[in-house]
Backbone as numpy.savetxt, mean C-alpha at the origin, in Angstrom:
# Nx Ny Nz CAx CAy CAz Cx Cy Cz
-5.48 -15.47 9.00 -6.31 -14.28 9.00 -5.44 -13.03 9.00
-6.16 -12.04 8.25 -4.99 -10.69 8.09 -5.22 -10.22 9.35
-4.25 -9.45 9.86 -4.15 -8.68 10.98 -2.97 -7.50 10.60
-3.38 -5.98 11.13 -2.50 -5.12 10.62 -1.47 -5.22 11.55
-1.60 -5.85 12.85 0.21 -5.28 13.46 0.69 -6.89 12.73
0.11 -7.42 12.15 1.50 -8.77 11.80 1.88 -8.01 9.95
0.60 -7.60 9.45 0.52 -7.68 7.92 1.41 -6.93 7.59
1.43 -5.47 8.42 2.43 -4.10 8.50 4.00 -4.72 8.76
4.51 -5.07 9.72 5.65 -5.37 9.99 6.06 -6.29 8.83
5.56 -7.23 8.63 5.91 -8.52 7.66 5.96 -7.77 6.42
5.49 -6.99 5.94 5.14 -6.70 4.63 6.95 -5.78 4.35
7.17 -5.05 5.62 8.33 -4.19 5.85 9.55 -5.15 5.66
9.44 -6.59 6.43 10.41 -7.01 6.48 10.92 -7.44 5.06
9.41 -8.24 4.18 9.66 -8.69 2.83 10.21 -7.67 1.95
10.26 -6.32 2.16 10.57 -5.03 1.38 12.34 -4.99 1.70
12.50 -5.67 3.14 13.81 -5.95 3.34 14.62 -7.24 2.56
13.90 -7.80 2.49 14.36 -8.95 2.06 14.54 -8.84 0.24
13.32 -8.35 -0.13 13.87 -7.82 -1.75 15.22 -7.28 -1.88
15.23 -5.98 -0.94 16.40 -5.12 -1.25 17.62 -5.82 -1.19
17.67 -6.96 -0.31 18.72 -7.66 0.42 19.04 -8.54 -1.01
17.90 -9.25 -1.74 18.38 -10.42 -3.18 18.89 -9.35 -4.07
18.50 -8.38 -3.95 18.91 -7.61 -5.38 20.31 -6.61 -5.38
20.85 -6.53 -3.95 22.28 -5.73 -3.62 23.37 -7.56 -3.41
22.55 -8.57 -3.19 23.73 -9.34 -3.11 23.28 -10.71 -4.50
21.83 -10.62 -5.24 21.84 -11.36 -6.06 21.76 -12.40 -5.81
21.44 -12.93 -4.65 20.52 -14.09 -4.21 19.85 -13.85 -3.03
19.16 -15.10 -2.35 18.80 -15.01 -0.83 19.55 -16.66 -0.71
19.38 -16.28 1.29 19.28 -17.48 1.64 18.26 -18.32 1.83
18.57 -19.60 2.42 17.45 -20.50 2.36 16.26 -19.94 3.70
16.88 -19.22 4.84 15.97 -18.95 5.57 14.86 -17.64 4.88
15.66 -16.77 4.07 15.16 -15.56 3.72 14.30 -16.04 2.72
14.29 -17.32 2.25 13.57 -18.05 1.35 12.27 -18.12 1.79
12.38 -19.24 2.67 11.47 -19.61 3.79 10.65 -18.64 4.51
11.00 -17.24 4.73 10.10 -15.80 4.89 9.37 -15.33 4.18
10.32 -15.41 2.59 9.29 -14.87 1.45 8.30 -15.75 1.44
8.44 -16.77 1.27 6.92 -18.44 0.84 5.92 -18.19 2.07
6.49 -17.86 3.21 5.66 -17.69 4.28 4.24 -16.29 4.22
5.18 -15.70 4.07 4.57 -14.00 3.73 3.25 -14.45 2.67
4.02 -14.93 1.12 2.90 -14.94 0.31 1.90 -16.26 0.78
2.09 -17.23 1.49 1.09 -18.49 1.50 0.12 -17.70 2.56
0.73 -16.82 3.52 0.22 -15.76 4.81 -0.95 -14.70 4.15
-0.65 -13.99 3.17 -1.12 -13.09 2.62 -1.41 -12.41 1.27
-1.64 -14.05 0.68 -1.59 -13.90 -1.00 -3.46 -14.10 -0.86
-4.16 -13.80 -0.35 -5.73 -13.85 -0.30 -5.82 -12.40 -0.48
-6.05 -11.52 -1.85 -6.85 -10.43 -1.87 -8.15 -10.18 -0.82
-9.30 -11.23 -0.93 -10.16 -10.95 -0.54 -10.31 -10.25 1.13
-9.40 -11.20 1.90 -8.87 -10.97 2.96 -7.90 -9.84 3.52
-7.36 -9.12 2.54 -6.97 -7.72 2.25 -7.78 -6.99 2.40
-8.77 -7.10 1.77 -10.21 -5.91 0.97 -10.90 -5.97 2.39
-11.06 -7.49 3.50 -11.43 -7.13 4.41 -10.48 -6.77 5.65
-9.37 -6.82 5.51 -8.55 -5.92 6.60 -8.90 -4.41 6.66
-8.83 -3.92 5.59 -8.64 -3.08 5.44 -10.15 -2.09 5.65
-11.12 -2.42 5.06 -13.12 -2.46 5.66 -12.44 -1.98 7.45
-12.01 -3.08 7.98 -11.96 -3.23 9.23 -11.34 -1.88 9.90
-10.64 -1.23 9.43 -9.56 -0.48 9.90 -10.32 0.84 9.55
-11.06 0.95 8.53 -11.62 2.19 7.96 -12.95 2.04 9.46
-13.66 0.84 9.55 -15.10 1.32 10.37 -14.70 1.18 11.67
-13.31 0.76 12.15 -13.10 0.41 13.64 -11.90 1.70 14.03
-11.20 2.21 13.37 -10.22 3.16 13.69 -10.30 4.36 13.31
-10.57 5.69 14.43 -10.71 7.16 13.95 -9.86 7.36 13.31
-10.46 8.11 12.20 -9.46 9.28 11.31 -8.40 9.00 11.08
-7.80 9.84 11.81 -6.31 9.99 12.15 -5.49 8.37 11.99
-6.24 7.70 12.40 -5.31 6.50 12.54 -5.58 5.74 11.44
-6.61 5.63 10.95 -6.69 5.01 9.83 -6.11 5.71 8.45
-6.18 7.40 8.47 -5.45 7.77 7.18 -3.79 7.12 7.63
-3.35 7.01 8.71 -1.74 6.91 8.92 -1.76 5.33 8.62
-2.61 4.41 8.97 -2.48 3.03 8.68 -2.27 2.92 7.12
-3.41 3.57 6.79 -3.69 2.99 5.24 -2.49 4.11 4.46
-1.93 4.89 4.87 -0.93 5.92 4.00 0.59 4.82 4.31
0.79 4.00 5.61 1.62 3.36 5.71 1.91 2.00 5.00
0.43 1.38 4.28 0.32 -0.01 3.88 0.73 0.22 2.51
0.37 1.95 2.09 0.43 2.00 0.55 1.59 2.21 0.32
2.36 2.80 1.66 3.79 2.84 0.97 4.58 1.84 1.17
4.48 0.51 1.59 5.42 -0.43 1.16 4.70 -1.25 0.30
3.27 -1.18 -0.16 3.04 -1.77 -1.50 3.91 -0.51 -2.64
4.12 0.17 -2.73 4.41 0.87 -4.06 6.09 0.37 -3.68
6.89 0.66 -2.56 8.02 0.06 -2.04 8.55 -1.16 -2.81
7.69 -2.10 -2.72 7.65 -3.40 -3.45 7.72 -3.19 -4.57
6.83 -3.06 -5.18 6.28 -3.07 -6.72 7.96 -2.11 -7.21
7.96 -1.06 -6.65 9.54 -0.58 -7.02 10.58 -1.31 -6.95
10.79 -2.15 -5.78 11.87 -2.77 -5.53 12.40 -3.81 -6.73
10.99 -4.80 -7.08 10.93 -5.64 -8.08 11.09 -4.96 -9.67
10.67 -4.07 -9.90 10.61 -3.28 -11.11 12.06 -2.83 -11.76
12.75 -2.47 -10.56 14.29 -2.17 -10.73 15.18 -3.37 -10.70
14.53 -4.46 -10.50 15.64 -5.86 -10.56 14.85 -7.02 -11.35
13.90 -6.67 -11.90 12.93 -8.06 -11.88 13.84 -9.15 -13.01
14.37 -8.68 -13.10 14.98 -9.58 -14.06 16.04 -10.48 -13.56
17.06 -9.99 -12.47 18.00 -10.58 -11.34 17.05 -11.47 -10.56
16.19 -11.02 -10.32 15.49 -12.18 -8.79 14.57 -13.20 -9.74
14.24 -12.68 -10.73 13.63 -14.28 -11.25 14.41 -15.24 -11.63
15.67 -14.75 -12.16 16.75 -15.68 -12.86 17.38 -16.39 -10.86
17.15 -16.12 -9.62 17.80 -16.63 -8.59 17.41 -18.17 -8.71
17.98 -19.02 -8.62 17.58 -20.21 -8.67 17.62 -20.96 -7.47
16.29 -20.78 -6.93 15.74 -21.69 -5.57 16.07 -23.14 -5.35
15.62 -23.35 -6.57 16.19 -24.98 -6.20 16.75 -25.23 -5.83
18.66 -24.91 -6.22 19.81 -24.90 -6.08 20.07 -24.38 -4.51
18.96 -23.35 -4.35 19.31 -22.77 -2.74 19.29 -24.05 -1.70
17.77 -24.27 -1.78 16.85 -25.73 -1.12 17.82 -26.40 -1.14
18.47 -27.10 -2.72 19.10 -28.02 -2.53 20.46 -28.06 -1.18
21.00 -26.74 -1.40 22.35 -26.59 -0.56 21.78 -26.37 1.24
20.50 -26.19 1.30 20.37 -26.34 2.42 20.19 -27.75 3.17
19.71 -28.53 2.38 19.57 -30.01 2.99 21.37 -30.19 3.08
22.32 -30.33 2.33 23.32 -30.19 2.29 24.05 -30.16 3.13
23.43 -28.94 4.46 24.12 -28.75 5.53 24.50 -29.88 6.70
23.88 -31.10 6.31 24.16 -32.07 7.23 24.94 -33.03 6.43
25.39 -32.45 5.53 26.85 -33.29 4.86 27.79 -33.42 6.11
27.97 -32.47 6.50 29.67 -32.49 6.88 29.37 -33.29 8.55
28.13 -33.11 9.33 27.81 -33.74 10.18 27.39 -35.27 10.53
27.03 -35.09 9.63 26.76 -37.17 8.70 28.21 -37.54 8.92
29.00 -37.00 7.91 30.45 -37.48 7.72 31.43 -37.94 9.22
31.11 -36.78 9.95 31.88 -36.75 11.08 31.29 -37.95 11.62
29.90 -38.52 11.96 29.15 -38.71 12.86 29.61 -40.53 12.33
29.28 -40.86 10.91 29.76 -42.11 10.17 31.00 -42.45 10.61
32.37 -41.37 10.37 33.77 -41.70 11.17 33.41 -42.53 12.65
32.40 -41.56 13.26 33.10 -42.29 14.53 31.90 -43.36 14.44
30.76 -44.08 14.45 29.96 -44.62 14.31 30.65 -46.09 13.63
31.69 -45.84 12.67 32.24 -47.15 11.83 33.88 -47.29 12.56
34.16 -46.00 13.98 35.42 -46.44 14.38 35.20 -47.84 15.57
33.71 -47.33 15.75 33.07 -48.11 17.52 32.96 -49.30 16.49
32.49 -49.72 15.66 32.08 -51.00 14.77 33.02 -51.68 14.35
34.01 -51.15 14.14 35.62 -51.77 13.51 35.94 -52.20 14.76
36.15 -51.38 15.60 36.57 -52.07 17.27 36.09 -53.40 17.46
34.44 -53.00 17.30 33.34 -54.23 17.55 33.47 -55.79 17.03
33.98 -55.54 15.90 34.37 -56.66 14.94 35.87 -56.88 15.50
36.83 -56.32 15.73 38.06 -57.18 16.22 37.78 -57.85 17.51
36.90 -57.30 18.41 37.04 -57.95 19.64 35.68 -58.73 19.33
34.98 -59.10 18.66 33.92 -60.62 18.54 34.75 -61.71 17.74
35.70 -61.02 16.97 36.76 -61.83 16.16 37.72 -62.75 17.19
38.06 -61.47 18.20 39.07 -62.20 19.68 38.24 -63.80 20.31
36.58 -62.91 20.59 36.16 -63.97 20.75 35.75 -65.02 20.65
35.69 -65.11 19.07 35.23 -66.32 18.20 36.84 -67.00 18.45
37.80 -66.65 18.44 39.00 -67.51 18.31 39.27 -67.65 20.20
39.17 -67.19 20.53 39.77 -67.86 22.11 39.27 -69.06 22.47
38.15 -69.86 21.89 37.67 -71.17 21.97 38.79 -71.56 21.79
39.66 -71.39 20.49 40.64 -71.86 19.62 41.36 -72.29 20.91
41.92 -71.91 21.24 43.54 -71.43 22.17 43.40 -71.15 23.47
44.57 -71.40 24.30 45.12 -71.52 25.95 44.27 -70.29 25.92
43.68 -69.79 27.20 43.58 -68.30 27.40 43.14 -68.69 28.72
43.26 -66.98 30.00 42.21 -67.22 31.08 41.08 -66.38 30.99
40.81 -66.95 32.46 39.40 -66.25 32.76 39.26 -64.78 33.06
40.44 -63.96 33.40 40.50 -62.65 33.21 40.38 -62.36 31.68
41.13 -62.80 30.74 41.16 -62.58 29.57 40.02 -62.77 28.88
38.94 -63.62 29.02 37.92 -63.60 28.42 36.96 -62.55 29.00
37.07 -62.65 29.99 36.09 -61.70 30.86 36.47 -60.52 30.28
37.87 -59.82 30.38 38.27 -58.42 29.59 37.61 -58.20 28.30
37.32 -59.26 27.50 37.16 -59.41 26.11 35.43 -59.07 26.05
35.19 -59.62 26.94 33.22 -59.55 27.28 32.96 -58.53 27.75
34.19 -57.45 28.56 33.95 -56.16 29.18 33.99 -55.22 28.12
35.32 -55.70 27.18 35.20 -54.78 26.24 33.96 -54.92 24.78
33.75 -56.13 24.56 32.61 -55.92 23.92 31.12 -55.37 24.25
31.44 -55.03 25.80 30.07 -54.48 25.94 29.86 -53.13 25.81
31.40 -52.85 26.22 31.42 -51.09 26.17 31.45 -50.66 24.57
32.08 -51.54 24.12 32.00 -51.21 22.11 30.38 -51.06 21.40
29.54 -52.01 22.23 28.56 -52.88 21.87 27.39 -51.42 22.32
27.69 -50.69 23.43 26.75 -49.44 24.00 27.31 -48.45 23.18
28.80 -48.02 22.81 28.92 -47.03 22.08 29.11 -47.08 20.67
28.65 -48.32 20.29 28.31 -48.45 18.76 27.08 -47.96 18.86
25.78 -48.32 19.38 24.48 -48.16 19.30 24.34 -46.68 19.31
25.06 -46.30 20.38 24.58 -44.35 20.63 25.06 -44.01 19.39
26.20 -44.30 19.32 26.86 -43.47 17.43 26.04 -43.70 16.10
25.28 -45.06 16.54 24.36 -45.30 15.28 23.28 -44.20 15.32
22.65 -44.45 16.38 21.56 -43.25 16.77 22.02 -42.19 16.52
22.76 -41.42 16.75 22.90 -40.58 16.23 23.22 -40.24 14.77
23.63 -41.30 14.36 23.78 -41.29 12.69 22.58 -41.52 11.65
21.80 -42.22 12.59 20.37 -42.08 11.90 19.69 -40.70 12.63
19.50 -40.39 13.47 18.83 -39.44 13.31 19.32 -37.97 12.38
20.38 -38.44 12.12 21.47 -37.17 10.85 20.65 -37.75 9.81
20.40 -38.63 9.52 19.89 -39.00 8.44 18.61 -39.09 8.15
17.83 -38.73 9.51 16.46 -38.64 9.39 16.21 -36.73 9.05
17.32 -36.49 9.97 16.76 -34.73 9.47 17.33 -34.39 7.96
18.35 -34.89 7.68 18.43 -34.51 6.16 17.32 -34.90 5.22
16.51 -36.45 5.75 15.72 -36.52 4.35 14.58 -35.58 4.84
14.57 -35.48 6.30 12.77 -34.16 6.50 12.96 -33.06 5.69
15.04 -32.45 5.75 15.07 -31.28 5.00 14.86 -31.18 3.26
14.97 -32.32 3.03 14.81 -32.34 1.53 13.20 -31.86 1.04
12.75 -33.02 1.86 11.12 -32.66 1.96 10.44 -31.64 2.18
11.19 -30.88 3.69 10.60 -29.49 3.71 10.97 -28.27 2.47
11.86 -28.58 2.01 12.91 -27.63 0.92 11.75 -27.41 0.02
11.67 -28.90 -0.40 10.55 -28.56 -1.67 9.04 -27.78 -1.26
8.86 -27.51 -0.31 7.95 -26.77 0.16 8.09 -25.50 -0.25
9.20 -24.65 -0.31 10.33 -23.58 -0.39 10.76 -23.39 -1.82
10.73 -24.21 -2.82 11.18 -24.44 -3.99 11.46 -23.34 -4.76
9.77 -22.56 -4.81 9.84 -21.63 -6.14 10.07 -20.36 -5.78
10.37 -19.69 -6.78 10.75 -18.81 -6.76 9.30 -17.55 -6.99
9.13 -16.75 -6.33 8.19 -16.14 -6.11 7.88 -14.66 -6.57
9.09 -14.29 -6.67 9.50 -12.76 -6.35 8.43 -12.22 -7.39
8.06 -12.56 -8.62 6.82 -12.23 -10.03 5.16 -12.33 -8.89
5.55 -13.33 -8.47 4.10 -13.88 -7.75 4.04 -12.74 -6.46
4.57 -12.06 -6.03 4.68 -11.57 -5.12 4.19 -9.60 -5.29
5.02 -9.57 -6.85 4.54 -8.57 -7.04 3.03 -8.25 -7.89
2.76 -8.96 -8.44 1.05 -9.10 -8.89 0.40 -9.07 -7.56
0.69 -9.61 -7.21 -0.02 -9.68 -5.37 -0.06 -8.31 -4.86
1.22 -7.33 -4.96 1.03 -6.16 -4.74 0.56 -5.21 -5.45
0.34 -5.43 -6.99 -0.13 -4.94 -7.82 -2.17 -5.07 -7.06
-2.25 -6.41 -7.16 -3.67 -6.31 -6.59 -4.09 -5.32 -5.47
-3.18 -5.54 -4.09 -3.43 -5.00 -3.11 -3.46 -3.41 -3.47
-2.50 -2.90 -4.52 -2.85 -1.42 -4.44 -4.25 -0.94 -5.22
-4.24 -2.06 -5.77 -5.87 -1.49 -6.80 -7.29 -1.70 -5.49
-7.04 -2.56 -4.71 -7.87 -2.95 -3.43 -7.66 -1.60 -2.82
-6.72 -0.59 -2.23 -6.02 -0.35 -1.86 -6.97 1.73 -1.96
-7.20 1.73 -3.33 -7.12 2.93 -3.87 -8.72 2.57 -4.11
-9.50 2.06 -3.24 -10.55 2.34 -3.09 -11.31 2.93 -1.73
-9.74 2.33 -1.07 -10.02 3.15 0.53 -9.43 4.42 0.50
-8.59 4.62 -0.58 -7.65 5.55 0.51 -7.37 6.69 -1.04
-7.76 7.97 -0.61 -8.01 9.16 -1.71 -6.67 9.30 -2.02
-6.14 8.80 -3.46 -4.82 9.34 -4.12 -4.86 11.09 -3.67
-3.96 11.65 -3.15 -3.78 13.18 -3.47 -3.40 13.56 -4.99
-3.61 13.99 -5.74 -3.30 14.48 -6.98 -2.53 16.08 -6.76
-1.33 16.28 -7.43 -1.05 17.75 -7.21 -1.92 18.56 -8.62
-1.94 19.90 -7.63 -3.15 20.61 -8.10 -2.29 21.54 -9.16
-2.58 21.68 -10.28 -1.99 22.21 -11.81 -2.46 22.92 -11.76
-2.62 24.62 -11.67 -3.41 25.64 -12.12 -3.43 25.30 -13.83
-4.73 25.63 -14.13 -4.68 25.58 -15.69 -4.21 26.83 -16.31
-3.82 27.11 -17.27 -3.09 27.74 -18.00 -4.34 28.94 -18.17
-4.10 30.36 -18.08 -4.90 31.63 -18.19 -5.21 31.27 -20.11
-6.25 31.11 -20.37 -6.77 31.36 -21.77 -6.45 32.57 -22.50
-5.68 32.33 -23.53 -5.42 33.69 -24.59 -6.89 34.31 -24.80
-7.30 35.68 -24.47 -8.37 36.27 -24.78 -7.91 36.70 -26.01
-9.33 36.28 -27.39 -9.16 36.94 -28.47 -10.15 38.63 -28.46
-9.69 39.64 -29.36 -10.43 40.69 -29.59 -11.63 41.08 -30.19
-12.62 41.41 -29.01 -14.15 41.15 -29.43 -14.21 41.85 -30.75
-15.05 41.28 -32.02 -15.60 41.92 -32.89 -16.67 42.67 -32.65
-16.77 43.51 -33.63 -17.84 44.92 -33.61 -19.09 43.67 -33.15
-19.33 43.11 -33.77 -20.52 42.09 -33.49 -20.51 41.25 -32.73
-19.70 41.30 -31.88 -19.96 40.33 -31.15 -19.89 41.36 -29.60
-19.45 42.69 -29.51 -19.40 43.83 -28.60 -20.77 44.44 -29.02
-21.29 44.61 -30.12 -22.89 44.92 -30.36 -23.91 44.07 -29.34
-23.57 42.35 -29.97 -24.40 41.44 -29.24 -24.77 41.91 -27.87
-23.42 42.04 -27.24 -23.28 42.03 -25.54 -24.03 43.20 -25.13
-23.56 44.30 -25.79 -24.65 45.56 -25.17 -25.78 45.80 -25.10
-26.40 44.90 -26.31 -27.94 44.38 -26.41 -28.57 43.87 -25.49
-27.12 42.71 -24.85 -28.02 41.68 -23.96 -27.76 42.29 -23.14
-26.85 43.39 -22.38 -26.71 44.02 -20.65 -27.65 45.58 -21.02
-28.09 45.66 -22.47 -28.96 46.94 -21.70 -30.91 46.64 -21.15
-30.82 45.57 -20.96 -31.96 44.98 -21.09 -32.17 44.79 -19.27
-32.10 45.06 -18.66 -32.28 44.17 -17.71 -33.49 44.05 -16.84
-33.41 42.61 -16.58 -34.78 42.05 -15.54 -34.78 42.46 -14.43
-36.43 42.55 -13.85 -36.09 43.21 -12.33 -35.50 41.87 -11.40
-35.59 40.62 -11.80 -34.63 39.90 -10.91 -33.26 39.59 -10.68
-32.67 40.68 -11.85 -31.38 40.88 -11.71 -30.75 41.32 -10.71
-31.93 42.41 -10.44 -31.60 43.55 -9.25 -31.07 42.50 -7.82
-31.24 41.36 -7.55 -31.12 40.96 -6.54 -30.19 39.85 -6.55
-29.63 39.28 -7.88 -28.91 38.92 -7.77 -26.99 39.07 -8.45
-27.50 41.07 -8.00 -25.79 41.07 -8.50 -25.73 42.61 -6.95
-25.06 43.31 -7.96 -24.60 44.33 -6.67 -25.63 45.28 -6.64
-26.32 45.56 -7.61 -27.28 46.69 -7.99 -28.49 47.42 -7.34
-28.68 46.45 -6.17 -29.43 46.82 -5.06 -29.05 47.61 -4.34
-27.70 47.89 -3.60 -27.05 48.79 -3.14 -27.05 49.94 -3.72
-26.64 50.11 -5.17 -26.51 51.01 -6.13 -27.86 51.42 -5.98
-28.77 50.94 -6.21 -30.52 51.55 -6.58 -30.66 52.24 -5.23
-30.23 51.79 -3.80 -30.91 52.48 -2.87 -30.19 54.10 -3.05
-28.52 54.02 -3.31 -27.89 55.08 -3.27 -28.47 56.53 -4.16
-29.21 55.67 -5.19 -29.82 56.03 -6.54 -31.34 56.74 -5.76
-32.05 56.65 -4.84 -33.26 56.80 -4.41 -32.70 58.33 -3.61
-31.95 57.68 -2.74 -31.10 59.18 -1.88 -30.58 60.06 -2.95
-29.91 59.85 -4.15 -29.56 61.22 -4.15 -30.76 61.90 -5.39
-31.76 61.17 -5.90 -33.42 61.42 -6.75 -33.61 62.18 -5.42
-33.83 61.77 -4.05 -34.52 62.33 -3.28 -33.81 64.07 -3.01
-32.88 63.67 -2.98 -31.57 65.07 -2.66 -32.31 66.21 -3.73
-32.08 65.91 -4.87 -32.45 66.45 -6.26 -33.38 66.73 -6.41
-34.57 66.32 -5.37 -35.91 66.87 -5.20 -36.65 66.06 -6.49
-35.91 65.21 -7.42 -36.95 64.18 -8.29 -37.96 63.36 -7.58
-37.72 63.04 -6.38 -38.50 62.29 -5.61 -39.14 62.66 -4.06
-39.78 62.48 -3.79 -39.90 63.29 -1.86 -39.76 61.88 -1.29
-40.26 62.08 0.12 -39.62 61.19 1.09 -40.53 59.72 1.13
-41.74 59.76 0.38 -42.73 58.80 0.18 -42.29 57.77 -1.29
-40.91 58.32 -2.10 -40.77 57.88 -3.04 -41.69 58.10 -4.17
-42.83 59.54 -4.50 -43.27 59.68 -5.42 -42.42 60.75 -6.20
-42.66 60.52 -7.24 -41.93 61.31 -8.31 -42.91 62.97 -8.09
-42.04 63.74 -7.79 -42.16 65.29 -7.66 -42.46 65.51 -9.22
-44.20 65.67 -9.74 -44.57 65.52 -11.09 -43.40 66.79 -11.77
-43.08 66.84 -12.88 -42.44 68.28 -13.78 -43.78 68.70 -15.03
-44.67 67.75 -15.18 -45.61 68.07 -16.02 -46.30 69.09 -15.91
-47.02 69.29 -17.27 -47.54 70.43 -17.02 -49.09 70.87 -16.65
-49.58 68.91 -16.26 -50.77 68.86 -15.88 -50.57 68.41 -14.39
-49.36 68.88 -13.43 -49.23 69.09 -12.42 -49.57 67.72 -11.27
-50.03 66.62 -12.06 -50.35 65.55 -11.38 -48.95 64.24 -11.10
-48.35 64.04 -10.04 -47.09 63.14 -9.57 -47.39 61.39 -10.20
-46.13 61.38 -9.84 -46.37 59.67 -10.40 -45.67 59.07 -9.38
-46.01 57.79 -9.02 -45.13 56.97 -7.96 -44.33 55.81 -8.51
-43.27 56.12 -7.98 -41.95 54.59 -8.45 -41.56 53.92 -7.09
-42.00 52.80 -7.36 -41.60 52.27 -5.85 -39.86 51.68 -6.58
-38.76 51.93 -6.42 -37.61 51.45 -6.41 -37.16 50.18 -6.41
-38.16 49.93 -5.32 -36.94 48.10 -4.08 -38.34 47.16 -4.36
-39.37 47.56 -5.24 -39.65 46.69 -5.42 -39.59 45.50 -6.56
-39.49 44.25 -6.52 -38.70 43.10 -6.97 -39.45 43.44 -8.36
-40.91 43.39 -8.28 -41.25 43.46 -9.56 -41.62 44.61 -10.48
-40.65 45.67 -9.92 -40.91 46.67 -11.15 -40.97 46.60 -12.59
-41.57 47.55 -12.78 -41.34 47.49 -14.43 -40.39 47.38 -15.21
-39.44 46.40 -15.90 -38.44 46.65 -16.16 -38.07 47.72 -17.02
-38.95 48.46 -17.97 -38.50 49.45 -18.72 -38.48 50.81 -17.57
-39.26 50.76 -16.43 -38.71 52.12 -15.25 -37.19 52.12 -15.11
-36.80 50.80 -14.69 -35.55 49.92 -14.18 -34.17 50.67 -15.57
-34.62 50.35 -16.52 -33.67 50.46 -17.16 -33.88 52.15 -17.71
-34.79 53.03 -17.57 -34.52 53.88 -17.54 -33.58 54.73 -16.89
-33.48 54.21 -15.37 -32.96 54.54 -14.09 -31.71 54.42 -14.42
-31.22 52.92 -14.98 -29.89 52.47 -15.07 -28.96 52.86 -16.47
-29.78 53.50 -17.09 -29.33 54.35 -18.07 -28.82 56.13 -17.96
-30.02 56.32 -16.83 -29.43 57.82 -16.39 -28.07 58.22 -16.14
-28.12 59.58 -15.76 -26.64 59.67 -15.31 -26.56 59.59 -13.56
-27.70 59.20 -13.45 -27.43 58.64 -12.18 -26.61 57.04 -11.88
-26.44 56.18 -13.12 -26.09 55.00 -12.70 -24.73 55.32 -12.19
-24.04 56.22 -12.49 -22.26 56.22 -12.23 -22.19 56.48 -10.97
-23.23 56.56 -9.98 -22.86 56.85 -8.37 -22.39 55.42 -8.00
């Protein structure tokens, strides 16, 4: 089962262990035995996809952006490590490793056979003594010596055997376990990390650096196309009024009509006609007329 304090550390150490085949161009058989472990440990995507669930709904914020910012950087770690050698660590030949590790009980076998066939050579001259002293004069000390010493030959032949088989029992377990260890992984290892980052970049928001886009070359308005525009801004709706600055402007516009005596304090227009009768403009209200509106904003009152 994944777990982040084993998945985190282990994942660090295997990032060690890359760097380590590719500055000396092999591994050893134990560093072998770490890598096979790691991936048989944590070659289950699915079980990734749920570590990681786990860490997002069980760990605040803070700890989960630092978990998951820490997992992504020794998956990309990896995937680098292999990318810059992949060609050295696939050509390492495991077999050959495995093989030299069973190996190691060459030289202990050897020793162990010396003395194992020195107690047995003994063994055989003195059953030889005894098969012939029937032959010939001898005493009873002398045979007895001969029965003392075959017994002591006879106990330290047996221990030397034992121990020579059990040399020979751990070399053939190591052969056996070796091939457990065999292949070579380092390809298999990085698809694995290839997966985990695509798993990976569904939890955790890539930062992208931010590019200002490039200021657009403005081209030079044509007569017609500076006609168009004045058409469409001398027009305006009374719901414009509220959604730009022009409300401010219109009240400033009421105060100084009022100053000017165009307007009194009720907002009716101070009539100039010559049938002496006033007219009322309500200003601020939303739905004026828009042709009042754009009269207003045409005056030379708009430049206040």
């Amino acid at each position: 089962m994944y777990d982040i304090s084993t998945f985190l550390p282990q994942y660090r150490e295997l990032n060690t262990l890359f760097s380590n085949a590719i500055s000396h161009e092999t591994v050893s058989y134990e560093e072998q035995k770490t890598i096979t472990e790691f991936y048989r440990q944590f070659g289950e995507v699915k079980a990734f996809d749920k570590m990681l669930l786990d860490i997002v709904l069980e760990r605040d914020k803070p700890t989960c952006t630092l978990l998951l910012s820490g997992i992504k950087t020794e998956i990309e770690n990896n995937i680098r490590l292999y990318e810059s050698a992949k060609d050295n660590l696939n050509s390492i030949d495991i077999v050959k490793i495995c093989r030299e590790s069973s190996r190691r009980y060459n030289f202990a076998i050897e020793a162990q056979l010396e003395a194992t066939n020195k107690y047995s050579h003994e063994l055989n001259e003195v059953n030889g003594s005894l098969d012939a002293i029937g032959f010939r004069e001898h005493t009873q000390q002398e045979e007895e010596r001969l029965w003392n010493t075959h017994e002591y030959l006879t106990k330290r032949y047996k221990e030397e055997k034992e121990k020579l088989d059990l040399l020979y029992n751990q070399q053939e377990e190591s052969k056996q376990e070796t091939t457990k260890y065999s292949k070579n992984l380092f390809d298999k290892i990085y698809d694995l990390s290839h997966s985990f980052l695509s798993v990976l970049n569904n939890y955790f928001a890539v930062e992208k650096e931010n590019i200002p886009n490039p200021i657009p070359e403005t081209e030079p308005e044509s007569e017609e196309t500076e006609k168009s525009v004045s058409e469409e801004t001398s027009i305006i709706e009374p719901d414009m009024i509220f959604q730009t600055e022009m409300y401010e402007r219109l009240l400033s516009l009421e105060q100084k009509l009022i100053r000017d005596k165009y307007l009194n304090e009720d907002l009716h227009w101070i009539s100039m006609h010559k049938n002496g009768k006033t007219e009322r403009l309500f200003l601020l209200n939303p739905h004026i007329q828009s042709y009042n509106i754009n009269i207003l904003i045409n005056s030379k009152y708009l430049t206040l």
